[in-house]
XYZ file of C-alpha atoms in Angstrom:
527
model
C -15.171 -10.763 -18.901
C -17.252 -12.702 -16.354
C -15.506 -15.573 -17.077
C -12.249 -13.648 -15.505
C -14.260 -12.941 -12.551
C -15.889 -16.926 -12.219
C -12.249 -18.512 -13.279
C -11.396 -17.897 -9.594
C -14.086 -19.965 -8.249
C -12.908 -23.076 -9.624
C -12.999 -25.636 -6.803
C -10.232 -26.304 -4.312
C -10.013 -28.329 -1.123
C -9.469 -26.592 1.939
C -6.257 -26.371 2.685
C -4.961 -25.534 5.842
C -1.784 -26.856 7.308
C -2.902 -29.073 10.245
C -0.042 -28.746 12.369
C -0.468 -25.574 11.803
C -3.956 -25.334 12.919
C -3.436 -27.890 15.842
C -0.816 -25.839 18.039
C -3.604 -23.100 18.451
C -6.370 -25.331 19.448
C -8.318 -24.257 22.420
C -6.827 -20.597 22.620
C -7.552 -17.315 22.308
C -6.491 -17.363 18.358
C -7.988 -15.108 15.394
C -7.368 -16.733 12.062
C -7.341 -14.583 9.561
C -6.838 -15.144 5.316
C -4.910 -12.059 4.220
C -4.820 -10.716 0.652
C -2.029 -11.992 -0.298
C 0.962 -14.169 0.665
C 3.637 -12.853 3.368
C 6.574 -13.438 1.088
C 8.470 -10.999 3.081
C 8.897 -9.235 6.393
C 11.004 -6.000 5.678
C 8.745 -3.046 5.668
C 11.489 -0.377 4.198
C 12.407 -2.852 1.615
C 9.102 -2.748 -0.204
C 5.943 -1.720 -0.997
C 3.580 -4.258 -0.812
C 0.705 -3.272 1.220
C 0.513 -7.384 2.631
C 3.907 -6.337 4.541
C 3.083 -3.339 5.435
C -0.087 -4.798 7.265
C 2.233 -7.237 8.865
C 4.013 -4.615 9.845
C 1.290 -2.807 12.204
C 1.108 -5.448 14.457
C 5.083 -6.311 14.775
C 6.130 -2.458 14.824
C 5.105 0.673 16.409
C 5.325 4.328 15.187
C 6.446 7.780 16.396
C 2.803 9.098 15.714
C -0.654 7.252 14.157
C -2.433 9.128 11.242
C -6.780 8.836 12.401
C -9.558 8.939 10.674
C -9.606 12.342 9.666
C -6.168 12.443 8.332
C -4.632 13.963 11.374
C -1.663 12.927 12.879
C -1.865 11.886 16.320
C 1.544 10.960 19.041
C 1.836 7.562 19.381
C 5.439 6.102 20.584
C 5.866 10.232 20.988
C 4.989 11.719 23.721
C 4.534 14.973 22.212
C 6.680 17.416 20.066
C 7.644 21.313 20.270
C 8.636 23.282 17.029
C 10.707 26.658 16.513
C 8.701 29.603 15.157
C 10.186 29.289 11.698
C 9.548 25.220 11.373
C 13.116 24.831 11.120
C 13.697 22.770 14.520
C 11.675 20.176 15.735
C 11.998 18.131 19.101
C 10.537 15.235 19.778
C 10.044 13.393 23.208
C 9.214 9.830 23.524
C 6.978 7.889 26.168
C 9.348 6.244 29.094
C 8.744 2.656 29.664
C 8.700 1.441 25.967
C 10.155 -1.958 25.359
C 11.293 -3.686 21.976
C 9.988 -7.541 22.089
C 13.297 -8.883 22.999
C 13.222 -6.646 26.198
C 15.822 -3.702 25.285
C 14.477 -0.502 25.912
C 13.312 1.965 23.517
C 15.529 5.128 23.282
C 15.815 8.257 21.074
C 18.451 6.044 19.199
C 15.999 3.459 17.535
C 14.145 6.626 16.763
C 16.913 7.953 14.766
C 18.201 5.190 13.001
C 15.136 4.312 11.680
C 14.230 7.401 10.511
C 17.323 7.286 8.726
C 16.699 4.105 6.667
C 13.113 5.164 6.095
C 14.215 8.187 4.649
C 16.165 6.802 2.443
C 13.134 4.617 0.594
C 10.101 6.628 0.897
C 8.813 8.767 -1.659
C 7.938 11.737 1.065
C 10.508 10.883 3.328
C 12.640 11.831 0.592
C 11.597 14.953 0.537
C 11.893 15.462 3.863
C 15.433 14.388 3.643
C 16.226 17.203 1.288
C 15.319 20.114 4.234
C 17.221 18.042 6.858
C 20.482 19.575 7.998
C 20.586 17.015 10.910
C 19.163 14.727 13.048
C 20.183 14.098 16.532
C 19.971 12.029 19.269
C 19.479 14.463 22.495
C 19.646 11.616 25.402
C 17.815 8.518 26.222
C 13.702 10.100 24.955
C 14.646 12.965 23.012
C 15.764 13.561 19.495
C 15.333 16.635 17.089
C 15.422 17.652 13.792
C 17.262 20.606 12.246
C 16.005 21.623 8.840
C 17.138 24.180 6.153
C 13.349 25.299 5.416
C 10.187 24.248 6.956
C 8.923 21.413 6.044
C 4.823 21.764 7.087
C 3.965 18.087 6.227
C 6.489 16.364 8.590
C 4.278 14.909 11.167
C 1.984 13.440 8.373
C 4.976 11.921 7.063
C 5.854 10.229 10.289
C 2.218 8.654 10.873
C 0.740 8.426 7.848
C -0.791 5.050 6.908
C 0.799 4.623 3.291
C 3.958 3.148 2.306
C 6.636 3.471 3.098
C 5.670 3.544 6.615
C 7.643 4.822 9.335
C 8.321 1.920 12.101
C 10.555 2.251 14.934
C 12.990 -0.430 15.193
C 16.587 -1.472 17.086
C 19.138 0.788 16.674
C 21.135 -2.395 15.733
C 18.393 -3.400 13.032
C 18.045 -0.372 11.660
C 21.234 0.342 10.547
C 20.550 -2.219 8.119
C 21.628 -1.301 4.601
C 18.165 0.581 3.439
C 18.748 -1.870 -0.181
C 19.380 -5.086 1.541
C 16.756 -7.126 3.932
C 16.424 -7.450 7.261
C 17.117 -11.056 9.051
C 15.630 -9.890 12.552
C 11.969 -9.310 13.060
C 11.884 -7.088 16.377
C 9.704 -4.553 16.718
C 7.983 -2.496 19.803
C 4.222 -2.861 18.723
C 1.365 -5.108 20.176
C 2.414 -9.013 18.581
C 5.938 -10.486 18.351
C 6.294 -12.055 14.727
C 6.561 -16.026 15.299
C 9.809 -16.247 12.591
C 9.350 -20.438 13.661
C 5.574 -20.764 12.470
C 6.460 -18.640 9.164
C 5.841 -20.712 5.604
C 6.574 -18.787 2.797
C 3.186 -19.560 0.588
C 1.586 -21.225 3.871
C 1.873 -19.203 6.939
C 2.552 -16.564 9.395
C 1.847 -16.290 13.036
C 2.048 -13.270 16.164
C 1.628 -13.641 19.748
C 0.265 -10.851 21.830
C 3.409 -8.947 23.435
C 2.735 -8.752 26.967
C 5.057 -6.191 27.808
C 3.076 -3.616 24.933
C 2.074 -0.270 26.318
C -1.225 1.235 24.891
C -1.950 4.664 24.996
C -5.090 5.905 26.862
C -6.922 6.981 23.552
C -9.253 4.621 21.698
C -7.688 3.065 19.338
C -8.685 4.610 15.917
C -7.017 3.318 12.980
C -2.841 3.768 13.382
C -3.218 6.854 16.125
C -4.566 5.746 20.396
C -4.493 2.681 22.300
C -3.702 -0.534 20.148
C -5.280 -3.060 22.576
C -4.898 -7.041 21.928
C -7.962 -8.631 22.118
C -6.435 -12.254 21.031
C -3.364 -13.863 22.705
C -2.204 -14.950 18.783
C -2.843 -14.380 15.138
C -2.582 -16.733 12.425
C -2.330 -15.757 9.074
C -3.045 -18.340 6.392
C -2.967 -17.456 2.734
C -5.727 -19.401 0.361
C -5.235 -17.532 -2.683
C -8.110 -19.829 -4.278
C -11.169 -17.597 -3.206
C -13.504 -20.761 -3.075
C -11.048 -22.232 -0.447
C -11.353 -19.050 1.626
C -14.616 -18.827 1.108
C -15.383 -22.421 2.314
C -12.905 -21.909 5.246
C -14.969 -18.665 6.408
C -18.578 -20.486 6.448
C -16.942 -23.589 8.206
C -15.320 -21.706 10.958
C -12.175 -23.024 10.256
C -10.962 -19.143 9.351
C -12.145 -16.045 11.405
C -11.934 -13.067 9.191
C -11.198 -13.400 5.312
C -10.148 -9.761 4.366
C -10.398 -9.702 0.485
C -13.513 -11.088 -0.842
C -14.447 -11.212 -4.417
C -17.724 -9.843 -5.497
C -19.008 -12.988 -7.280
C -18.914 -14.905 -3.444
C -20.558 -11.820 -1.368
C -24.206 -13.102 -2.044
C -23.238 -17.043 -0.964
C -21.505 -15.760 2.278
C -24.208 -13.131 2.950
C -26.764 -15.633 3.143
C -24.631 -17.950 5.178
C -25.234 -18.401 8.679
C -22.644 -17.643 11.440
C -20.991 -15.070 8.886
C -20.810 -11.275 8.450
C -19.766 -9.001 5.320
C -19.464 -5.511 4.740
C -17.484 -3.003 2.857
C -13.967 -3.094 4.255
C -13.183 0.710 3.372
C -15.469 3.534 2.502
C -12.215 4.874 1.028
C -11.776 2.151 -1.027
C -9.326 0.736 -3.639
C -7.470 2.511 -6.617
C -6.164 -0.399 -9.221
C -3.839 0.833 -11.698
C -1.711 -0.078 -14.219
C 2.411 0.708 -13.501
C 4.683 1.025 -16.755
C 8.429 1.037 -16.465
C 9.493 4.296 -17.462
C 13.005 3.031 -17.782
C 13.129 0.218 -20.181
C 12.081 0.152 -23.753
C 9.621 0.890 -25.206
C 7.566 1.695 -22.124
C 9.696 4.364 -21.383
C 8.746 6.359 -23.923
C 5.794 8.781 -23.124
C 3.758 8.413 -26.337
C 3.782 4.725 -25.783
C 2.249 5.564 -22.656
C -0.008 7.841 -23.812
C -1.688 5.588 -26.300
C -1.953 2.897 -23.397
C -4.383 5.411 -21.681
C -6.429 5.592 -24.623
C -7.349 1.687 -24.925
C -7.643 0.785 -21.599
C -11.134 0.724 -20.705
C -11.846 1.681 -16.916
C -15.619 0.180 -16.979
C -14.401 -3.064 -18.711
C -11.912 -3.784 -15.766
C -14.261 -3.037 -13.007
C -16.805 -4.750 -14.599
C -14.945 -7.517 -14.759
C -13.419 -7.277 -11.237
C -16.817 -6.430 -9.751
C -19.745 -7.109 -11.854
C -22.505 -4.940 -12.878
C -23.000 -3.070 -9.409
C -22.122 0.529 -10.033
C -22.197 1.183 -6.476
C -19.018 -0.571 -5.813
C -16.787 0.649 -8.277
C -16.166 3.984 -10.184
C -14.373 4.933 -13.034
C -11.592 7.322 -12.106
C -9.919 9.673 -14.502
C -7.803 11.154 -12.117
C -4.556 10.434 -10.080
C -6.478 11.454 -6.768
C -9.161 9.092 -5.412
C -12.554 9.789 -6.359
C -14.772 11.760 -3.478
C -11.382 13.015 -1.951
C -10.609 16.977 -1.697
C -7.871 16.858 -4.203
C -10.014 14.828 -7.106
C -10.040 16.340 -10.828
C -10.244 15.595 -14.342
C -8.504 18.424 -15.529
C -6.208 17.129 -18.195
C -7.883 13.748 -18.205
C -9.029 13.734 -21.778
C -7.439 10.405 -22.741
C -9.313 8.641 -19.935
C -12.440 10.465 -20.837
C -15.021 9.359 -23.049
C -15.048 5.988 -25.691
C -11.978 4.233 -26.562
C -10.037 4.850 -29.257
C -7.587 2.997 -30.543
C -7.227 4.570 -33.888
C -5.616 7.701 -31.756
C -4.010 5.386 -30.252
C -2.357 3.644 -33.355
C -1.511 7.327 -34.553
C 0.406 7.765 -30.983
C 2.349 4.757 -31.383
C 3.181 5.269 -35.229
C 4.824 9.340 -33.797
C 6.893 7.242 -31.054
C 8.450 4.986 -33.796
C 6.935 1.506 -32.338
C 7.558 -1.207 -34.292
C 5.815 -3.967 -32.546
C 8.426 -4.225 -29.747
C 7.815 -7.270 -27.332
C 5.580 -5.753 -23.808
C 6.771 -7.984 -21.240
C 3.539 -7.804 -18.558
C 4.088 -10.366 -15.849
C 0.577 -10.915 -14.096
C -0.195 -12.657 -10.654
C -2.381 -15.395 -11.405
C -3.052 -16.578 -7.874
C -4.272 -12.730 -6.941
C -7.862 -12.049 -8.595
C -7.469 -7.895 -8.257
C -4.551 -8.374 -10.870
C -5.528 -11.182 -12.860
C -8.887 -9.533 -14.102
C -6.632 -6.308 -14.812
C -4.141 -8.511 -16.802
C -6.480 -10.332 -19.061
C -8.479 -7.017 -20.000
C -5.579 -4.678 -20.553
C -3.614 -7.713 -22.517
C -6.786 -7.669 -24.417
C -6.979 -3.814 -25.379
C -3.559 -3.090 -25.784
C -4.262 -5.778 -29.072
C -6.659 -2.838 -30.356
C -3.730 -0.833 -31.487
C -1.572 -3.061 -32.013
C 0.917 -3.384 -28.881
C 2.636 -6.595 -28.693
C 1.922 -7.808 -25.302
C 3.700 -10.762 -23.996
C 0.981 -11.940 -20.968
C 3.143 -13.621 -18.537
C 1.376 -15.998 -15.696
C 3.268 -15.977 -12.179
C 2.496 -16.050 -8.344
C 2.328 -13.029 -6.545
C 5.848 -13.011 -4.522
C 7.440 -13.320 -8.651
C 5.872 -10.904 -9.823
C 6.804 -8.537 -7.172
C 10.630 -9.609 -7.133
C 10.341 -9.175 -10.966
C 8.921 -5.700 -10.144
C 12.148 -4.136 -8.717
C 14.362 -5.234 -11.493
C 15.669 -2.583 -13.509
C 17.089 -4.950 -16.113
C 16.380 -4.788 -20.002
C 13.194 -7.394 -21.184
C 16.315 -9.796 -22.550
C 17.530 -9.787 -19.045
C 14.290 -10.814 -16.650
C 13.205 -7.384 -16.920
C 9.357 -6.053 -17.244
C 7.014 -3.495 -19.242
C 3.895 -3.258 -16.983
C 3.040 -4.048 -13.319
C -0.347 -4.544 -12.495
C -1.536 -3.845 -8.475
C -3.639 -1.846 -6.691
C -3.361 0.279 -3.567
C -5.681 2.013 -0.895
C -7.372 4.455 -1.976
C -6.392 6.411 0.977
C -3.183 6.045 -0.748
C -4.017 8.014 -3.172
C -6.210 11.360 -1.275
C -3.430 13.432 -1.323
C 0.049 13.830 -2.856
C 1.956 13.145 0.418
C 1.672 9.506 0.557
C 1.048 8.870 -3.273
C 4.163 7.060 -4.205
C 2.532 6.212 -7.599
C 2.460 9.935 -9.198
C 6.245 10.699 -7.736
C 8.381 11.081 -10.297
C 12.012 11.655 -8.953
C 13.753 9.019 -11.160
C 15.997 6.835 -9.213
C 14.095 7.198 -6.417
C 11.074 6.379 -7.288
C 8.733 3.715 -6.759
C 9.164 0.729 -8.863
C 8.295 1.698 -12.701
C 11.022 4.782 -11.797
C 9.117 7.658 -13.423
C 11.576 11.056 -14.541
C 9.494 14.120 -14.633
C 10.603 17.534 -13.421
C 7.311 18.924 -14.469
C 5.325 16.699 -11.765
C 7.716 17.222 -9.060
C 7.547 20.974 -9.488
C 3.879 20.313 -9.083
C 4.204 18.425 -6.150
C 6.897 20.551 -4.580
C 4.508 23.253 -4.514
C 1.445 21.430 -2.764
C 4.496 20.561 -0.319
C 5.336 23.958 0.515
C 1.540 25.367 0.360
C 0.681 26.632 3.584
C -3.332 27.018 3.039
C -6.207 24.538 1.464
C -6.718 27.003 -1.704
C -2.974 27.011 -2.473
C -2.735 23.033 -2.134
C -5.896 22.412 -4.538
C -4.161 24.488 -7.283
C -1.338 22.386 -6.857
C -3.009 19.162 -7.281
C -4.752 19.943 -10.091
C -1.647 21.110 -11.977
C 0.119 17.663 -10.364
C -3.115 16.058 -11.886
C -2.195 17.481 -15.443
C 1.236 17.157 -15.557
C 0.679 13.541 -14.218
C -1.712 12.757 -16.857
C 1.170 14.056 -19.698
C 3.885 12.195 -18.501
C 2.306 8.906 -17.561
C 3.600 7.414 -14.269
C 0.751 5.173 -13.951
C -2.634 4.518 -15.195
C -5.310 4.027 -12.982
C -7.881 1.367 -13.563
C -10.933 1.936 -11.716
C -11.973 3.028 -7.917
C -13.827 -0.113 -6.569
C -14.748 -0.738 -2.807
C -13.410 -3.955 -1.522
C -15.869 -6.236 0.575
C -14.247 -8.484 3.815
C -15.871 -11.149 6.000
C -15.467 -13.094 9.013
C -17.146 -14.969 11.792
C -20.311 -13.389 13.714
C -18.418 -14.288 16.659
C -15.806 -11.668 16.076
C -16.213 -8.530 17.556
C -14.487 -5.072 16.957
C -13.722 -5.324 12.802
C -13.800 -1.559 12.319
C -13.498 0.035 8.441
C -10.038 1.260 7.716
C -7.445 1.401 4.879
C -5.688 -1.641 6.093
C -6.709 -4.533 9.029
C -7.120 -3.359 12.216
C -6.091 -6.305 14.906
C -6.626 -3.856 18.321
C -10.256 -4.194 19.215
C -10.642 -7.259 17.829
C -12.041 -10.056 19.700
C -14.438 -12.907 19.772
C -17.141 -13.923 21.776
């Protein structure tokens, strides 16, 4: 599979837009390649992690998740809760400004706590112990709930999506299913909507009016100080293009490199690389639980028993097994919550004889797999072209379907049959601080409708997870996980591929890159 890996390198001229590149000569500008293409700009409306990133500089949050998991006030100024954890208040910080100069009130708060709610995985949860929210006066709002709900301050700052931005009152009442058209946030860069090029492009300027807290800034939670007066984002999915842009200085910071170029940019002069997140990446493999004949859970089943974990990552990564893990497990390797209990089918050598058996009990008879892959993005490529190729083994008619990154994620949220546009299998990956614990994993929720794309149904996993919700102590929450990890591993919501650690790289002249789930843009400077 090294020709998966090397397929990327093919040659391709560096291609920057030069108007582009010409308005920000001679200022304080960070150009940056990110890991995919901004196709979008609505945060609630999906999940892709290249969004969400966006999203941290153009939006602020009620409180910042840190380093160690905590939640930390960070648009709040701090919060008070009733004995029983059935009323919580919430005070924001005075002075707080949206970018087109309205102020920030307990309003904005509310609304867009509303639409978030009604998209994210644990927001949805949340939603079920709310008896009301209300807007107090100008800074405060509360929350009345019908039972305690110990996670909800995680659930406002964590890190994964769906993330919980603040935005206009007048924004946010937005119809949670349809897009936003207006880009205003409260957080440290205004989104340029005039410099944005689907497939080209995107641009922020430093917000002048921003107010930082006093804290260091450490990942979403303290002070979120701009360094550079503007950020360009220019997407090269070609990895030799980005590569050549990084050693010529024409790009800054290139955030996803692939393995196969870390040893020609490490001995390149004028540029840095390093692990981007001791946390890593999880890649996994998403099958639609609603259409035929993914939906059925033997189907599934046998799909776990061909895919080989070691072949992907070898493939994605190469032969270094410190930089990438197999992981039979829904939780990410080296976090509190990891397990293999009822892991067997990821276990040990592949076998699709078992697997053939599984499919011949479900009834499949050679039914078309529709698996649309993005071509231009090398993390699901080398997935695509290794599971296409084991899912042959026994027998599963897969019909590998070539697209760009922004198709195969608009493909993604159809719930139509195959006849009809629809899909089988969608390939991704996510942080693997995504994946540490069940309160942002949107990938092993499986409460139907509103679920995350692929729209797993099982009861059995949510009982799971409803008790690692309600667990008050560490003992009771690790008993929870593992049965979550067991009941997961029956029913099938997702696959995961491989645990791999993701390198990044940029310009010794830039100061202040710090390791983190996601790009961090406060700190960051150059000389």
């Amino acid at each position: 599979m090294t020709i998966a890996r090397r397929s990327f390198l093919a040659g391709g001229a560096l291609a920057l837009a030069a108007p582009f590149v010409a308005r920000a000569a001679g200022s304080n500008v960070l150009r940056f390649v990110p890991q995919a293409d901004l196709s979008g700009m609505d945060p609630v409306l999906t999940t892709r992690q290249v969004v969400r990133n966006a999203g941290f500089l153009v939006w602020d949050m009620l409180y910042g998740i840190d380093d160690k998991f905590q939640p930390q006030p960070q648009m709040c100024e701090g919060h008070e809760s009733s004995s029983d954890g059935k009323l919580w208040s919430f005070r924001l910080r005075s002075g707080l400004a949206f970018h087109d100069g309205e102020k920030v009130g307990a309003k904005d708060a509310v609304a867009s706590i509303k639409r978030w709610m009604a998209r994210d995985v644990m927001a949805g949860r949340l939603k079920t112990c709310l008896d009301a929210i209300e807007v107090v006066d100008d800074l405060n709002f509360r929350l009345r709930l019908n039972k305690p709900f110990p996670k909800l301050l995680y659930a406002f700052a964590k890190s994964t999506t769906i993330v919980l931005f603040v935005m206009p009152e007048r924004i946010a009442n937005t119809d949670p299913f349809k897009t936003i058209t207006e880009y205003v946030g409260s957080g440290p860069m205004r989104f340029m909507t005039k410099d944005w090029v689907v497939g080209a492009n995107a641009a922020f300027e430093k917000f002048a009016a921003y107010k930082p807290r006093d804290e260091p800034g450490v990942w979403l939670a303290g002070g979120k100080r701009m360094l550079m007066d503007r950020i360009e984002w220019v997407t090269m999915p070609d990895p030799a293009t980005a590569s050549a842009a990084v050693q010529s200085g024409e790009v800054d910071w290139w955030e996803t490199v692939i393995p196969d170029l870390v040893p020609l940019l490490k001995s390149s002069k004028g540029v840095q690389v390093d692990i981007a997140d001791p946390l890593g990446n999880v890649a996994l493999c998403r099958p639609n639980c609603l259409v035929a004949p993914s939906n059925m859970k033997l189907m599934r089943q046998a799909m776990q028993l061909v895919i080989d974990q070691s072949e992907i990552m070898r493939a994605l990564m190469g032969d270094d097994e410190s930089t990438w893990k197999r992981m039979p497990s829904v939780f990410t390797p080296g976090s509190s919550y990891y397990t293999e209990q009822g892991s067997e089918r990821l276990l040990g050598k592949r076998r699709p004889d078992e697997a053939k058996r599984l499919l011949q009990q479900a009834g499949y008879n050679g039914e078309k797999i529709i698996m649309p892959v993005a071509a231009d993005v090398p993390t699901v490529k080398v997935q695509g072209d290794v599971i296409a190729e084991a899912f042959k083994t026994a027998g599963i008619n897969v019909d590998y379907q070539a697209v760009d990154w922004g198709m195969q994620s608009t493909r993604s949220a159809s719930k139509a049959p195959l006849d009809k546009g629809g899909w089988s299998i969608y390939l991704t990956w996510v942080a693997g601080a995504e994946c540490a614990n069940p309160a942002g994993h949107k990938m092993v929720d499986c409460s139907g409708a509103t679920a995350s794309l692929g729209w797993p149904d099982s009861p059995e996993v949510q009982k799971t997870l409803a008790d690692w919700f309600d667990a008050t102590n560490s003992a009771d929450e690790k008993a929870a996980a593992v049965r979550t990890n067991v009941a997961a591993m029956d029913y099938v919501p997702f696959i995961p591929t491989g645990f791999f650690l993701g390198y990044t790289a940029w310009r010794s002249g830039v100061k202040g890159i710090a390791k983190s789930p996601f790009p961090a843009f406060w700190g960051v400077g150059k000389a």
